């Protein structure tokens, strides 16, 4: 009797939870609404990329032979989505060929009515770029953002990067104007830094020299630096530090640098940085009214 009651309760709980489970699965129908006269294997590959990106985001794409091939957005597709019980409908469109370029679009449609919910479009510079562009379009539709905002250093298209001659890793000169954040209200702050380094997607290595002062109390350094850049997008925060030879407080010796800030225009050929830097002597500076162990400064920096 006890086992029977437990089994009955389990069955009731399952029946009550079934709608919620179905909603959580977010069963979806994905079709290719237009193949743009591309070869069938290429279109199949692009659909597979879209399916994979949707599944990464927890969307269960329904596998049904009727969804394969080219399915125009019409009453037949609406009937198919109803028959399959799809809770979400997505359509991938290939706009044909413009020389080497391939226009692509991805959109979400309302089940039943197939009214547009959200869409994103982008042009691949070649057939080889279509998989990257398809993945970005899915990301844009799922996050409700523009396709352009999904660009990263490894996914920026040829047409997007052409105005800036973008490369995954580049060498830069860095010119900076630091402003001392100590001795407030006393004297005029002055500073200048010059550096040269290499920057990739998520890190930067550089050598720099310079210094800054205020009210005749300043620091000068020659250092090797490294920075971590977490995002490969147009704007990213970064965190870095370095070691080198430093002069401060009338003494000289080894010292360290620590800094944090924001880097702008990462997809461009010229970039801008702004943040805060700490110069930390590893030696005792001369005692006096302005004796300090850390020299903080704000800065703006141009990389080109």
PDB file of C-alpha atoms in Angstrom, residues 1 107 118 192 198 285 296:
ATOM      1  CA  UNK A   1       0.000   0.000   0.000  1.00  0.00           C
ATOM      2  CA  UNK A 107      15.594  35.823 -37.119  1.00  0.00           C
ATOM      3  CA  UNK A 118      13.967  39.799 -33.549  1.00  0.00           C
ATOM      4  CA  UNK A 192      54.987  61.999 -19.586  1.00  0.00           C
ATOM      5  CA  UNK A 198      52.879  43.980 -28.408  1.00  0.00           C
ATOM      6  CA  UNK A 285      62.998  57.150   0.167  1.00  0.00           C
ATOM      7  CA  UNK A 296      49.561  57.230  -7.412  1.00  0.00           C
TER       8      UNK A 296
END
